[in-house]
Amino acid sequence: MIFRLSVLAVFSLFVCQCDGGCAEVDSLTEAVAGEGFLLGCISCKKREEVSGRATVDWHFRPLGEEDFIHIFHYDHPTADILHDDFGGRLEWQGTQSNDIQTGAVYMHNVTFNDTGTYRCTFHRTLFLSLANEHVTVEKEVELTVVAVANRELTAVIAEIMMYVLIMFLQLWLIVVLVYCYRKVWDEHEAREARKALKAQAELLESKDNCDGVQLE
């Protein structure tokens, strides 16, 4: 779960900062019934210095079906849900400008019927000096809806490493405490030894003075 949230946080970072830079990150492919899910889709322009305009369409093919159905269309700033099965459940989470590079859509209240293939299509126009260029980019997300989130191997390894790190830090703290205690104890012993030597020297000096008095 920690790993899943981290991936979503990273993906959201690209969504929010798509105007400053772009990196094509693949969408997650497993959703939990009753929860929300981010359908990720990023198509970076090859030439950032060229201005452009894009629209994004999402199509859905249910599991076992052959044909796609048109479910969502975004043409800034208008977002349209085009199928009743997704009414009120799709929310645009992509680029908030005409020059779209992130076409992510958030799906609320995922159901088992949402299992299938989602196709994201960018229709982009690049405004070049000689003539405009039209580019179409398609990406697909194979979504599986489960009742309970599966623990991914990476998350399990991360959790194990976290416990190992905690144990290592505890052992290191114990070693440091033992070292400090021994150092303080050694200093205490050395100080007591110096006091004993000083007291012995003073005693001998006092005895010598007494002997001198008797001799006189």
PDB file of C-alpha atoms in Angstrom:
ATOM      1  CA  MET A   1       0.000   0.000   0.000  1.00  0.00           C
ATOM      2  CA  ILE A   2       2.860   2.379   0.798  1.00  0.00           C
ATOM      3  CA  PHE A   3       4.441   1.675  -2.577  1.00  0.00           C
ATOM      4  CA  ARG A   4       1.096   2.188  -4.361  1.00  0.00           C
ATOM      5  CA  LEU A   5       0.565   5.552  -2.690  1.00  0.00           C
ATOM      6  CA  SER A   6       4.115   6.563  -3.593  1.00  0.00           C
ATOM      7  CA  VAL A   7       3.521   5.785  -7.257  1.00  0.00           C
ATOM      8  CA  LEU A   8       0.293   7.797  -7.210  1.00  0.00           C
ATOM      9  CA  ALA A   9       2.095  10.694  -5.558  1.00  0.00           C
ATOM     10  CA  VAL A  10       4.833  10.636  -8.226  1.00  0.00           C
ATOM     11  CA  PHE A  11       2.253  10.433 -11.003  1.00  0.00           C
ATOM     12  CA  SER A  12       0.319  13.345  -9.489  1.00  0.00           C
ATOM     13  CA  LEU A  13       3.548  15.342  -9.378  1.00  0.00           C
ATOM     14  CA  PHE A  14       3.923  14.963 -13.126  1.00  0.00           C
ATOM     15  CA  VAL A  15       0.284  15.942 -13.588  1.00  0.00           C
ATOM     16  CA  CYS A  16       0.754  19.156 -11.599  1.00  0.00           C
ATOM     17  CA  GLN A  17       4.079  20.102 -13.170  1.00  0.00           C
ATOM     18  CA  CYS A  18       3.516  19.009 -16.739  1.00  0.00           C
ATOM     19  CA  ASP A  19       4.115  22.546 -18.045  1.00  0.00           C
ATOM     20  CA  GLY A  20       7.657  22.575 -16.631  1.00  0.00           C
ATOM     21  CA  GLY A  21       8.680  19.111 -17.812  1.00  0.00           C
ATOM     22  CA  CYS A  22       7.240  15.843 -19.053  1.00  0.00           C
ATOM     23  CA  ALA A  23       7.965  12.180 -18.420  1.00  0.00           C
ATOM     24  CA  GLU A  24       5.849   9.326 -19.748  1.00  0.00           C
ATOM     25  CA  VAL A  25       4.843   7.216 -16.742  1.00  0.00           C
ATOM     26  CA  ASP A  26       2.754   4.074 -17.220  1.00  0.00           C
ATOM     27  CA  SER A  27      -0.593   3.844 -15.480  1.00  0.00           C
ATOM     28  CA  LEU A  28      -1.283   1.387 -12.688  1.00  0.00           C
ATOM     29  CA  THR A  29      -3.403  -1.568 -13.790  1.00  0.00           C
ATOM     30  CA  GLU A  30      -5.151  -2.794 -10.635  1.00  0.00           C
ATOM     31  CA  ALA A  31      -8.081  -1.068  -8.948  1.00  0.00           C
ATOM     32  CA  VAL A  32     -10.035  -1.980  -5.812  1.00  0.00           C
ATOM     33  CA  ALA A  33     -13.815  -2.196  -6.010  1.00  0.00           C
ATOM     34  CA  GLY A  34     -15.535   0.666  -4.219  1.00  0.00           C
ATOM     35  CA  GLU A  35     -12.477   2.905  -4.274  1.00  0.00           C
ATOM     36  CA  GLY A  36     -11.133   5.464  -6.733  1.00  0.00           C
ATOM     37  CA  PHE A  37      -8.563   4.888  -9.469  1.00  0.00           C
ATOM     38  CA  LEU A  38      -6.392   7.137 -11.612  1.00  0.00           C
ATOM     39  CA  LEU A  39      -6.341   6.170 -15.295  1.00  0.00           C
ATOM     40  CA  GLY A  40      -2.933   7.459 -16.294  1.00  0.00           C
ATOM     41  CA  CYS A  41      -2.051   8.612 -19.785  1.00  0.00           C
ATOM     42  CA  ILE A  42       0.883  10.878 -20.724  1.00  0.00           C
ATOM     43  CA  SER A  43       2.047  11.843 -24.206  1.00  0.00           C
ATOM     44  CA  CYS A  44       5.007  14.205 -24.199  1.00  0.00           C
ATOM     45  CA  LYS A  45       5.701  16.527 -27.093  1.00  0.00           C
ATOM     46  CA  LYS A  46       8.998  15.789 -28.808  1.00  0.00           C
ATOM     47  CA  ARG A  47       9.736  19.476 -29.208  1.00  0.00           C
ATOM     48  CA  GLU A  48       8.860  21.521 -26.115  1.00  0.00           C
ATOM     49  CA  GLU A  49       9.570  24.831 -27.821  1.00  0.00           C
ATOM     50  CA  VAL A  50       6.768  24.264 -30.339  1.00  0.00           C
ATOM     51  CA  SER A  51       3.351  25.383 -29.154  1.00  0.00           C
ATOM     52  CA  GLY A  52       0.374  23.138 -29.745  1.00  0.00           C
ATOM     53  CA  ARG A  53      -3.171  22.216 -28.923  1.00  0.00           C
ATOM     54  CA  ALA A  54      -4.600  18.819 -28.097  1.00  0.00           C
ATOM     55  CA  THR A  55      -7.806  17.051 -27.216  1.00  0.00           C
ATOM     56  CA  VAL A  56      -8.081  13.734 -25.368  1.00  0.00           C
ATOM     57  CA  ASP A  57     -10.574  10.914 -25.804  1.00  0.00           C
ATOM     58  CA  TRP A  58     -11.038   7.849 -23.622  1.00  0.00           C
ATOM     59  CA  HIS A  59     -12.620   4.638 -24.921  1.00  0.00           C
ATOM     60  CA  PHE A  60     -13.500   1.507 -22.970  1.00  0.00           C
ATOM     61  CA  ARG A  61     -13.775  -2.134 -24.049  1.00  0.00           C
ATOM     62  CA  PRO A  62     -15.357  -4.344 -21.350  1.00  0.00           C
ATOM     63  CA  LEU A  63     -13.795  -7.704 -20.606  1.00  0.00           C
ATOM     64  CA  GLY A  64     -14.868 -10.257 -23.192  1.00  0.00           C
ATOM     65  CA  GLU A  65     -16.204  -7.641 -25.641  1.00  0.00           C
ATOM     66  CA  GLU A  66     -14.756  -6.743 -29.046  1.00  0.00           C
ATOM     67  CA  ASP A  67     -15.808  -3.138 -29.536  1.00  0.00           C
ATOM     68  CA  PHE A  68     -14.728   0.013 -27.731  1.00  0.00           C
ATOM     69  CA  ILE A  69     -17.245   2.542 -26.453  1.00  0.00           C
ATOM     70  CA  HIS A  70     -16.540   6.272 -26.269  1.00  0.00           C
ATOM     71  CA  ILE A  71     -16.743   7.294 -22.590  1.00  0.00           C
ATOM     72  CA  PHE A  72     -14.933  10.631 -22.206  1.00  0.00           C
ATOM     73  CA  HIS A  73     -13.821  13.653 -24.224  1.00  0.00           C
ATOM     74  CA  TYR A  74     -11.715  16.603 -23.064  1.00  0.00           C
ATOM     75  CA  ASP A  75     -11.247  19.823 -25.019  1.00  0.00           C
ATOM     76  CA  HIS A  76      -9.956  22.461 -22.620  1.00  0.00           C
ATOM     77  CA  PRO A  77     -11.710  23.618 -20.566  1.00  0.00           C
ATOM     78  CA  THR A  78     -14.673  21.325 -21.279  1.00  0.00           C
ATOM     79  CA  ALA A  79     -14.860  17.744 -20.029  1.00  0.00           C
ATOM     80  CA  ASP A  80     -17.702  15.535 -21.275  1.00  0.00           C
ATOM     81  CA  ILE A  81     -18.724  12.099 -19.972  1.00  0.00           C
ATOM     82  CA  LEU A  82     -20.230  10.302 -22.942  1.00  0.00           C
ATOM     83  CA  HIS A  83     -21.580   7.035 -21.493  1.00  0.00           C
ATOM     84  CA  ASP A  84     -24.231   6.503 -18.830  1.00  0.00           C
ATOM     85  CA  ASP A  85     -22.243   3.760 -17.064  1.00  0.00           C
ATOM     86  CA  PHE A  86     -19.607   6.367 -16.163  1.00  0.00           C
ATOM     87  CA  GLY A  87     -21.968   9.228 -15.414  1.00  0.00           C
ATOM     88  CA  GLY A  88     -20.664  11.352 -12.548  1.00  0.00           C
ATOM     89  CA  ARG A  89     -17.712   9.014 -12.015  1.00  0.00           C
ATOM     90  CA  LEU A  90     -15.016  10.439 -14.308  1.00  0.00           C
ATOM     91  CA  GLU A  91     -13.015  13.527 -13.393  1.00  0.00           C
ATOM     92  CA  TRP A  92     -10.327  15.200 -15.484  1.00  0.00           C
ATOM     93  CA  GLN A  93      -6.926  15.149 -13.742  1.00  0.00           C
ATOM     94  CA  GLY A  94      -4.741  16.110 -16.680  1.00  0.00           C
ATOM     95  CA  THR A  95      -3.161  19.279 -18.052  1.00  0.00           C
ATOM     96  CA  GLN A  96      -5.191  22.402 -17.347  1.00  0.00           C
ATOM     97  CA  SER A  97      -4.429  24.126 -20.651  1.00  0.00           C
ATOM     98  CA  ASN A  98      -4.896  23.697 -24.404  1.00  0.00           C
ATOM     99  CA  ASP A  99      -1.426  22.180 -24.823  1.00  0.00           C
ATOM    100  CA  ILE A 100      -2.258  18.863 -23.153  1.00  0.00           C
ATOM    101  CA  GLN A 101       0.491  16.379 -22.363  1.00  0.00           C
ATOM    102  CA  THR A 102      -1.131  14.584 -19.409  1.00  0.00           C
ATOM    103  CA  GLY A 103      -4.519  13.059 -20.151  1.00  0.00           C
ATOM    104  CA  ALA A 104      -5.211  11.409 -16.790  1.00  0.00           C
ATOM    105  CA  VAL A 105      -8.783  10.740 -15.683  1.00  0.00           C
ATOM    106  CA  TYR A 106      -9.817   9.828 -12.147  1.00  0.00           C
ATOM    107  CA  MET A 107     -12.553   7.205 -11.809  1.00  0.00           C
ATOM    108  CA  HIS A 108     -14.698   7.320  -8.672  1.00  0.00           C
ATOM    109  CA  ASN A 109     -16.398   4.298  -7.075  1.00  0.00           C
ATOM    110  CA  VAL A 110     -14.808   1.578  -9.215  1.00  0.00           C
ATOM    111  CA  THR A 111     -16.967  -1.514  -9.865  1.00  0.00           C
ATOM    112  CA  PHE A 112     -16.141  -4.988 -11.153  1.00  0.00           C
ATOM    113  CA  ASN A 113     -17.850  -4.037 -14.428  1.00  0.00           C
ATOM    114  CA  ASP A 114     -15.031  -1.517 -14.998  1.00  0.00           C
ATOM    115  CA  THR A 115     -12.586  -4.352 -15.697  1.00  0.00           C
ATOM    116  CA  GLY A 116     -11.355  -4.193 -19.283  1.00  0.00           C
ATOM    117  CA  THR A 117      -9.213  -2.171 -21.684  1.00  0.00           C
ATOM    118  CA  TYR A 118      -9.101   1.621 -21.661  1.00  0.00           C
ATOM    119  CA  ARG A 119      -7.740   3.475 -24.665  1.00  0.00           C
ATOM    120  CA  CYS A 120      -6.461   7.033 -24.349  1.00  0.00           C
ATOM    121  CA  THR A 121      -6.137   9.005 -27.620  1.00  0.00           C
ATOM    122  CA  PHE A 122      -4.356  12.324 -28.062  1.00  0.00           C
ATOM    123  CA  HIS A 123      -5.290  14.403 -31.099  1.00  0.00           C
ATOM    124  CA  ARG A 124      -2.546  17.010 -31.189  1.00  0.00           C
ATOM    125  CA  THR A 125      -1.902  19.918 -33.530  1.00  0.00           C
ATOM    126  CA  LEU A 126       1.600  21.422 -33.542  1.00  0.00           C
ATOM    127  CA  PHE A 127       1.788  25.027 -34.720  1.00  0.00           C
ATOM    128  CA  LEU A 128       4.845  25.112 -36.991  1.00  0.00           C
ATOM    129  CA  SER A 129       6.118  28.048 -39.019  1.00  0.00           C
ATOM    130  CA  LEU A 130       5.544  26.463 -42.438  1.00  0.00           C
ATOM    131  CA  ALA A 131       2.475  24.317 -41.781  1.00  0.00           C
ATOM    132  CA  ASN A 132       0.661  22.818 -38.826  1.00  0.00           C
ATOM    133  CA  GLU A 133       1.366  19.191 -38.030  1.00  0.00           C
ATOM    134  CA  HIS A 134      -1.343  16.816 -36.789  1.00  0.00           C
ATOM    135  CA  VAL A 135      -0.302  13.926 -34.553  1.00  0.00           C
ATOM    136  CA  THR A 136      -2.402  11.123 -33.062  1.00  0.00           C
ATOM    137  CA  VAL A 137      -1.104   9.093 -30.119  1.00  0.00           C
ATOM    138  CA  GLU A 138      -2.900   6.107 -28.588  1.00  0.00           C
ATOM    139  CA  LYS A 139      -2.163   4.336 -25.317  1.00  0.00           C
ATOM    140  CA  GLU A 140      -3.977   1.495 -23.595  1.00  0.00           C
ATOM    141  CA  VAL A 141      -4.476   0.517 -19.967  1.00  0.00           C
ATOM    142  CA  GLU A 142      -5.489  -3.053 -19.080  1.00  0.00           C
ATOM    143  CA  LEU A 143      -7.450  -2.594 -15.870  1.00  0.00           C
ATOM    144  CA  THR A 144      -8.269  -5.381 -13.431  1.00  0.00           C
ATOM    145  CA  VAL A 145     -10.703  -4.736 -10.576  1.00  0.00           C
ATOM    146  CA  VAL A 146     -10.195  -6.784  -7.403  1.00  0.00           C
ATOM    147  CA  ALA A 147     -11.996  -6.991  -4.066  1.00  0.00           C
ATOM    148  CA  VAL A 148      -8.858  -6.461  -1.983  1.00  0.00           C
ATOM    149  CA  ALA A 149      -5.613  -4.813  -3.024  1.00  0.00           C
ATOM    150  CA  ASN A 150      -2.819  -7.292  -3.709  1.00  0.00           C
ATOM    151  CA  ARG A 151       0.461  -6.686  -1.969  1.00  0.00           C
ATOM    152  CA  GLU A 152       3.040  -6.184  -4.682  1.00  0.00           C
ATOM    153  CA  LEU A 153       6.454  -7.777  -4.387  1.00  0.00           C
ATOM    154  CA  THR A 154       8.135  -4.401  -4.329  1.00  0.00           C
ATOM    155  CA  ALA A 155       5.948  -3.303  -1.410  1.00  0.00           C
ATOM    156  CA  VAL A 156       6.746  -6.518   0.507  1.00  0.00           C
ATOM    157  CA  ILE A 157      10.489  -6.052  -0.065  1.00  0.00           C
ATOM    158  CA  ALA A 158      10.238  -2.402   0.991  1.00  0.00           C
ATOM    159  CA  GLU A 159       8.447  -3.401   4.187  1.00  0.00           C
ATOM    160  CA  ILE A 160      11.062  -6.065   4.986  1.00  0.00           C
ATOM    161  CA  MET A 161      13.869  -3.584   4.372  1.00  0.00           C
ATOM    162  CA  MET A 162      12.142  -1.095   6.651  1.00  0.00           C
ATOM    163  CA  TYR A 163      12.044  -3.632   9.515  1.00  0.00           C
ATOM    164  CA  VAL A 164      15.678  -4.606   8.870  1.00  0.00           C
ATOM    165  CA  LEU A 165      16.664  -0.936   8.999  1.00  0.00           C
ATOM    166  CA  ILE A 166      14.755  -0.446  12.267  1.00  0.00           C
ATOM    167  CA  MET A 167      16.489  -3.464  13.826  1.00  0.00           C
ATOM    168  CA  PHE A 168      19.889  -2.227  12.622  1.00  0.00           C
ATOM    169  CA  LEU A 169      19.259   1.222  14.099  1.00  0.00           C
ATOM    170  CA  GLN A 170      18.228  -0.314  17.417  1.00  0.00           C
ATOM    171  CA  LEU A 171      21.375  -2.460  17.561  1.00  0.00           C
ATOM    172  CA  TRP A 172      23.502   0.532  16.590  1.00  0.00           C
ATOM    173  CA  LEU A 173      21.883   2.583  19.380  1.00  0.00           C
ATOM    174  CA  ILE A 174      22.627  -0.174  21.905  1.00  0.00           C
ATOM    175  CA  VAL A 175      26.272  -0.315  20.778  1.00  0.00           C
ATOM    176  CA  VAL A 176      26.576   3.470  21.075  1.00  0.00           C
ATOM    177  CA  LEU A 177      25.047   3.435  24.566  1.00  0.00           C
ATOM    178  CA  VAL A 178      27.394   0.650  25.707  1.00  0.00           C
ATOM    179  CA  TYR A 179      30.406   2.485  24.245  1.00  0.00           C
ATOM    180  CA  CYS A 180      29.425   5.762  25.943  1.00  0.00           C
ATOM    181  CA  TYR A 181      28.796   3.987  29.259  1.00  0.00           C
ATOM    182  CA  ARG A 182      32.200   2.276  29.134  1.00  0.00           C
ATOM    183  CA  LYS A 183      33.913   5.531  28.228  1.00  0.00           C
ATOM    184  CA  VAL A 184      32.240   7.364  31.112  1.00  0.00           C
ATOM    185  CA  TRP A 185      33.079   4.498  33.478  1.00  0.00           C
ATOM    186  CA  ASP A 186      36.733   4.445  32.358  1.00  0.00           C
ATOM    187  CA  GLU A 187      36.980   8.192  32.908  1.00  0.00           C
ATOM    188  CA  HIS A 188      35.423   7.772  36.341  1.00  0.00           C
ATOM    189  CA  GLU A 189      37.911   5.017  37.219  1.00  0.00           C
ATOM    190  CA  ALA A 190      40.837   7.131  35.976  1.00  0.00           C
ATOM    191  CA  ARG A 191      39.618  10.118  38.011  1.00  0.00           C
ATOM    192  CA  GLU A 192      39.298   7.973  41.158  1.00  0.00           C
ATOM    193  CA  ALA A 193      42.774   6.545  40.540  1.00  0.00           C
ATOM    194  CA  ARG A 194      44.213  10.050  40.238  1.00  0.00           C
ATOM    195  CA  LYS A 195      42.486  11.067  43.459  1.00  0.00           C
ATOM    196  CA  ALA A 196      43.901   7.996  45.242  1.00  0.00           C
ATOM    197  CA  LEU A 197      47.431   8.738  43.979  1.00  0.00           C
ATOM    198  CA  LYS A 198      47.116  12.366  45.024  1.00  0.00           C
ATOM    199  CA  ALA A 199      45.844  11.381  48.474  1.00  0.00           C
ATOM    200  CA  GLN A 200      48.695   8.879  48.821  1.00  0.00           C
ATOM    201  CA  ALA A 201      51.246  11.503  47.782  1.00  0.00           C
ATOM    202  CA  GLU A 202      49.835  13.990  50.273  1.00  0.00           C
ATOM    203  CA  LEU A 203      49.953  11.346  53.002  1.00  0.00           C
ATOM    204  CA  LEU A 204      53.596  10.542  52.253  1.00  0.00           C
ATOM    205  CA  GLU A 205      54.480  14.218  52.205  1.00  0.00           C
ATOM    206  CA  SER A 206      52.744  14.737  55.528  1.00  0.00           C
ATOM    207  CA  LYS A 207      54.626  11.770  57.005  1.00  0.00           C
ATOM    208  CA  ASP A 208      57.939  13.130  55.748  1.00  0.00           C
ATOM    209  CA  ASN A 209      57.192  16.480  57.411  1.00  0.00           C
ATOM    210  CA  CYS A 210      56.392  14.729  60.663  1.00  0.00           C
ATOM    211  CA  ASP A 211      59.622  12.724  60.505  1.00  0.00           C
ATOM    212  CA  GLY A 212      61.596  15.913  59.956  1.00  0.00           C
ATOM    213  CA  VAL A 213      60.066  17.521  63.022  1.00  0.00           C
ATOM    214  CA  GLN A 214      60.935  14.542  65.215  1.00  0.00           C
ATOM    215  CA  LEU A 215      64.504  14.533  63.944  1.00  0.00           C
ATOM    216  CA  GLU A 216      64.943  18.182  64.911  1.00  0.00           C
TER     217      GLU A 216
END
